[in-house]
Amino acid sequence: MRHRQAGLARGLFITFEGGEGAGKSTQIRRLAEKLRRKGYDTLVTREPGGSPGAEALRHVILSGAAEPFGPRMEALLFAAARSDHVEQVIRPAIERGAIVLCDRFLDSSRVYQGLANDDDSAFVAMLERVAVNGMMPDMTLIFDIDAEIGMRRAAARRGAGEADRFEKETLETHRRRRDAFLAIAEKEPERCIVVDASESEDEVEQLVTAAVFAALEVRTAAAGGKREAG
């Protein structure tokens, strides 16, 4: 019996955010495996991408092909990709009672596009409302790590591969992004949980597991189902 039948009438939407090299992908994979072993219907997805339409735009964005057209063009492409992702993948999964784990979502746009030009913050916020269309995360885990350490990790991960559009930017830019993610967490503490990503992978996994299963207990209990321990 899936846990949805024990009380998860509506799914749980969890996003993973943070700077380059923070270890989000590793933790998403570990959490997904754990949730599936517990019987939860679990969907892992990512941005930019996650749906056929959005994946088509992913290469354009990460290759830097849109960079010469300025941050507003990049923001528009992210919004178009997100809208398709939400309507084609995320919303149907949540409505069937699945747990959706998404590697980056709206907070990355707030940080990566919103910081490109302070005058664009209102523009990015407007695009966010249209693209998300009410599908806000139930929980956001913000993986916090010193920007210099994160960039070293990212470089080690890609090996001889070429840095993408965002990895190649200056250390100072990455530091500003770290500060921006922390500012979001401070502003929205009911949604955001900051995870110390400088710890070992196993220690970070324990923090993530505790946070997510606590949220599942609350959701299941509120629906009158059986509480589950992680």
GROMACS .gro file of C-alpha atoms in nm:
model
  230
    1MET     CA    1   0.000   0.000   0.000
    2ARG     CA    2   0.138   0.340  -0.092
    3HIS     CA    3   0.155   0.601   0.182
    4ARG     CA    4  -0.067   0.824  -0.025
    5GLN     CA    5  -0.353   0.584   0.059
    6ALA     CA    6  -0.271   0.630   0.428
    7GLY     CA    7  -0.329   1.004   0.412
    8LEU     CA    8  -0.141   1.187   0.134
    9ALA     CA    9  -0.443   1.292  -0.071
   10ARG     CA   10  -0.236   1.573  -0.220
   11GLY     CA   11   0.131   1.533  -0.294
   12LEU     CA   12   0.427   1.720  -0.147
   13PHE     CA   13   0.637   1.958  -0.358
   14ILE     CA   14   0.996   1.995  -0.235
   15THR     CA   15   1.257   2.208  -0.408
   16PHE     CA   16   1.635   2.195  -0.365
   17GLU     CA   17   1.823   2.523  -0.403
   18GLY     CA   18   2.173   2.658  -0.353
   19GLY     CA   19   2.490   2.762  -0.526
   20GLU     CA   20   2.714   2.565  -0.757
   21GLY     CA   21   2.874   2.256  -0.605
   22ALA     CA   22   2.642   2.245  -0.303
   23GLY     CA   23   2.558   1.876  -0.353
   24LYS     CA   24   2.186   1.906  -0.431
   25SER     CA   25   2.181   1.633  -0.695
   26THR     CA   26   2.343   1.377  -0.467
   27GLN     CA   27   2.097   1.446  -0.187
   28ILE     CA   28   1.795   1.437  -0.418
   29ARG     CA   29   1.902   1.093  -0.540
   30ARG     CA   30   1.954   0.962  -0.187
   31LEU     CA   31   1.624   1.101  -0.062
   32ALA     CA   32   1.432   0.964  -0.360
   33GLU     CA   33   1.571   0.616  -0.296
   34LYS     CA   34   1.471   0.635   0.068
   35LEU     CA   35   1.118   0.759  -0.008
   36ARG     CA   36   1.062   0.488  -0.268
   37ARG     CA   37   1.173   0.219  -0.024
   38LYS     CA   38   0.907   0.353   0.212
   39GLY     CA   39   0.650   0.313  -0.066
   40TYR     CA   40   0.601   0.675  -0.163
   41ASP     CA   41   0.522   0.766  -0.522
   42THR     CA   42   0.828   0.986  -0.586
   43LEU     CA   43   0.915   1.198  -0.888
   44VAL     CA   44   1.260   1.352  -0.938
   45THR     CA   45   1.287   1.643  -1.179
   46ARG     CA   46   1.502   1.949  -1.247
   47GLU     CA   47   1.521   2.301  -1.384
   48PRO     CA   48   1.586   2.423  -1.636
   49GLY     CA   49   1.422   2.120  -1.793
   50GLY     CA   50   1.200   1.848  -1.653
   51SER     CA   51   0.953   1.830  -1.943
   52PRO     CA   52   1.012   1.785  -2.318
   53GLY     CA   53   0.948   2.151  -2.392
   54ALA     CA   54   1.164   2.270  -2.103
   55GLU     CA   55   1.448   2.031  -2.188
   56ALA     CA   56   1.456   2.182  -2.537
   57LEU     CA   57   1.525   2.519  -2.377
   58ARG     CA   58   1.779   2.384  -2.126
   59HIS     CA   59   2.062   2.365  -2.378
   60VAL     CA   60   1.992   2.715  -2.504
   61ILE     CA   61   2.007   2.855  -2.151
   62LEU     CA   62   2.307   2.664  -2.014
   63SER     CA   63   2.514   2.693  -2.331
   64GLY     CA   64   2.504   3.070  -2.297
   65ALA     CA   65   2.340   3.115  -2.639
   66ALA     CA   66   2.087   3.357  -2.490
   67GLU     CA   67   2.342   3.553  -2.285
   68PRO     CA   68   2.414   3.815  -2.555
   69PHE     CA   69   2.045   3.909  -2.552
   70GLY     CA   70   2.062   4.012  -2.187
   71PRO     CA   71   1.916   3.892  -1.855
   72ARG     CA   72   1.557   3.965  -1.952
   73MET     CA   73   1.576   3.723  -2.243
   74GLU     CA   74   1.721   3.456  -2.015
   75ALA     CA   75   1.445   3.523  -1.762
   76LEU     CA   76   1.181   3.484  -2.034
   77LEU     CA   77   1.330   3.152  -2.143
   78PHE     CA   78   1.340   3.026  -1.784
   79ALA     CA   79   0.976   3.131  -1.737
   80ALA     CA   80   0.865   2.955  -2.055
   81ALA     CA   81   1.049   2.638  -1.953
   82ARG     CA   82   0.904   2.657  -1.600
   83SER     CA   83   0.548   2.703  -1.719
   84ASP     CA   84   0.570   2.391  -1.937
   85HIS     CA   85   0.740   2.200  -1.655
   86VAL     CA   86   0.472   2.295  -1.402
   87GLU     CA   87   0.173   2.215  -1.620
   88GLN     CA   88   0.306   1.903  -1.789
   89VAL     CA   89   0.493   1.737  -1.502
   90ILE     CA   90   0.474   1.892  -1.155
   91ARG     CA   91   0.103   1.973  -1.120
   92PRO     CA   92  -0.021   1.632  -1.246
   93ALA     CA   93   0.220   1.453  -1.009
   94ILE     CA   94   0.109   1.660  -0.707
   95GLU     CA   95  -0.256   1.606  -0.793
   96ARG     CA   96  -0.210   1.228  -0.799
   97GLY     CA   97  -0.047   1.241  -0.454
   98ALA     CA   98   0.321   1.205  -0.548
   99ILE     CA   99   0.619   1.360  -0.373
  100VAL     CA  100   0.800   1.583  -0.624
  101LEU     CA  101   1.170   1.655  -0.567
  102CYS     CA  102   1.288   1.934  -0.795
  103ASP     CA  103   1.652   2.038  -0.844
  104ARG     CA  104   1.611   2.419  -0.862
  105PHE     CA  105   1.289   2.612  -0.910
  106LEU     CA  106   1.169   2.971  -0.866
  107ASP     CA  107   1.427   3.072  -0.606
  108SER     CA  108   1.706   3.012  -0.856
  109SER     CA  109   1.539   3.255  -1.095
  110ARG     CA  110   1.505   3.508  -0.814
  111VAL     CA  111   1.875   3.475  -0.742
  112TYR     CA  112   2.032   3.417  -1.082
  113GLN     CA  113   1.815   3.649  -1.294
  114GLY     CA  114   1.699   3.889  -1.023
  115LEU     CA  115   2.057   3.973  -0.926
  116ALA     CA  116   2.166   4.038  -1.282
  117ASN     CA  117   2.016   4.386  -1.261
  118ASP     CA  118   1.834   4.530  -0.962
  119ASP     CA  119   1.589   4.697  -1.199
  120ASP     CA  120   1.482   4.351  -1.321
  121SER     CA  121   1.357   4.226  -0.983
  122ALA     CA  122   0.998   4.335  -1.049
  123PHE     CA  123   1.016   4.187  -1.399
  124VAL     CA  124   1.137   3.852  -1.262
  125ALA     CA  125   0.861   3.856  -0.999
  126MET     CA  126   0.597   3.911  -1.266
  127LEU     CA  127   0.730   3.623  -1.475
  128GLU     CA  128   0.737   3.404  -1.164
  129ARG     CA  129   0.366   3.456  -1.097
  130VAL     CA  130   0.275   3.362  -1.453
  131ALA     CA  131   0.508   3.063  -1.482
  132VAL     CA  132   0.431   2.910  -1.142
  133ASN     CA  133   0.055   2.966  -1.169
  134GLY     CA  134  -0.003   2.891  -0.801
  135MET     CA  135   0.227   2.587  -0.783
  136MET     CA  136   0.448   2.701  -0.496
  137PRO     CA  137   0.681   2.457  -0.317
  138ASP     CA  138   0.561   2.317   0.015
  139MET     CA  139   0.923   2.303   0.133
  140THR     CA  140   1.249   2.442   0.001
  141LEU     CA  141   1.584   2.309   0.118
  142ILE     CA  142   1.857   2.568   0.063
  143PHE     CA  143   2.201   2.408   0.053
  144ASP     CA  144   2.443   2.663   0.192
  145ILE     CA  145   2.814   2.645   0.124
  146ASP     CA  146   3.104   2.888   0.095
  147ALA     CA  147   3.116   2.998  -0.268
  148GLU     CA  148   3.485   2.916  -0.312
  149ILE     CA  149   3.440   2.563  -0.179
  150GLY     CA  150   3.134   2.516  -0.396
  151MET     CA  151   3.320   2.622  -0.709
  152ARG     CA  152   3.603   2.379  -0.633
  153ARG     CA  153   3.350   2.101  -0.594
  154ALA     CA  154   3.178   2.197  -0.919
  155ALA     CA  155   3.509   2.196  -1.104
  156ALA     CA  156   3.599   1.852  -0.964
  157ARG     CA  157   3.256   1.720  -1.062
  158ARG     CA  158   3.275   1.825  -1.426
  159GLY     CA  159   3.642   1.720  -1.466
  160ALA     CA  160   3.761   1.811  -1.814
  161GLY     CA  161   3.414   1.923  -1.915
  162GLU     CA  162   3.339   2.286  -1.996
  163ALA     CA  163   3.182   2.512  -1.731
  164ASP     CA  164   2.824   2.607  -1.810
  165ARG     CA  165   2.678   2.956  -1.846
  166PHE     CA  166   2.656   3.012  -1.470
  167GLU     CA  167   2.953   2.813  -1.337
  168LYS     CA  168   3.196   3.031  -1.534
  169GLU     CA  169   3.101   3.355  -1.358
  170THR     CA  170   3.319   3.531  -1.101
  171LEU     CA  171   3.363   3.420  -0.741
  172GLU     CA  172   3.218   3.751  -0.624
  173THR     CA  173   2.901   3.681  -0.825
  174HIS     CA  174   2.869   3.340  -0.660
  175ARG     CA  175   2.913   3.500  -0.318
  176ARG     CA  176   2.632   3.744  -0.392
  177ARG     CA  177   2.413   3.452  -0.495
  178ARG     CA  178   2.485   3.273  -0.170
  179ASP     CA  179   2.379   3.585   0.023
  180ALA     CA  180   2.064   3.610  -0.188
  181PHE     CA  181   1.962   3.250  -0.115
  182LEU     CA  182   2.012   3.310   0.258
  183ALA     CA  183   1.805   3.628   0.236
  184ILE     CA  184   1.518   3.430   0.082
  185ALA     CA  185   1.539   3.176   0.364
  186GLU     CA  186   1.528   3.452   0.622
  187LYS     CA  187   1.229   3.615   0.454
  188GLU     CA  188   1.031   3.291   0.414
  189PRO     CA  189   1.121   3.070   0.713
  190GLU     CA  190   0.789   2.883   0.698
  191ARG     CA  191   0.891   2.740   0.360
  192CYS     CA  192   1.271   2.742   0.360
  193ILE     CA  193   1.516   2.532   0.558
  194VAL     CA  194   1.888   2.609   0.536
  195VAL     CA  195   2.108   2.299   0.520
  196ASP     CA  196   2.480   2.322   0.598
  197ALA     CA  197   2.617   2.170   0.278
  198SER     CA  198   2.977   2.187   0.399
  199GLU     CA  199   2.919   1.876   0.610
  200SER     CA  200   2.985   1.525   0.476
  201GLU     CA  201   2.734   1.372   0.235
  202ASP     CA  202   2.610   1.135   0.506
  203GLU     CA  203   2.563   1.416   0.757
  204VAL     CA  204   2.376   1.628   0.503
  205GLU     CA  205   2.159   1.327   0.418
  206GLN     CA  206   2.059   1.296   0.784
  207LEU     CA  207   1.957   1.662   0.796
  208VAL     CA  208   1.754   1.632   0.475
  209THR     CA  209   1.586   1.309   0.586
  210ALA     CA  210   1.485   1.455   0.921
  211ALA     CA  211   1.334   1.766   0.763
  212VAL     CA  212   1.140   1.584   0.491
  213PHE     CA  213   1.002   1.304   0.706
  214ALA     CA  214   0.893   1.554   0.970
  215ALA     CA  215   0.696   1.735   0.700
  216LEU     CA  216   0.545   1.407   0.584
  217GLU     CA  217   0.436   1.323   0.939
  218VAL     CA  218   0.259   1.657   0.967
  219ARG     CA  219   0.092   1.617   0.627
  220THR     CA  220  -0.020   1.260   0.698
  221ALA     CA  221  -0.143   1.342   1.049
  222ALA     CA  222  -0.341   1.639   0.918
  223ALA     CA  223  -0.513   1.407   0.672
  224GLY     CA  224  -0.594   1.158   0.948
  225GLY     CA  225  -0.345   0.895   0.835
  226LYS     CA  226  -0.084   0.695   1.018
  227ARG     CA  227   0.234   0.879   1.112
  228GLU     CA  228   0.555   0.739   0.968
  229ALA     CA  229   0.908   0.769   1.101
  230GLY     CA  230   1.203   0.817   0.867
   0.00000   0.00000   0.00000
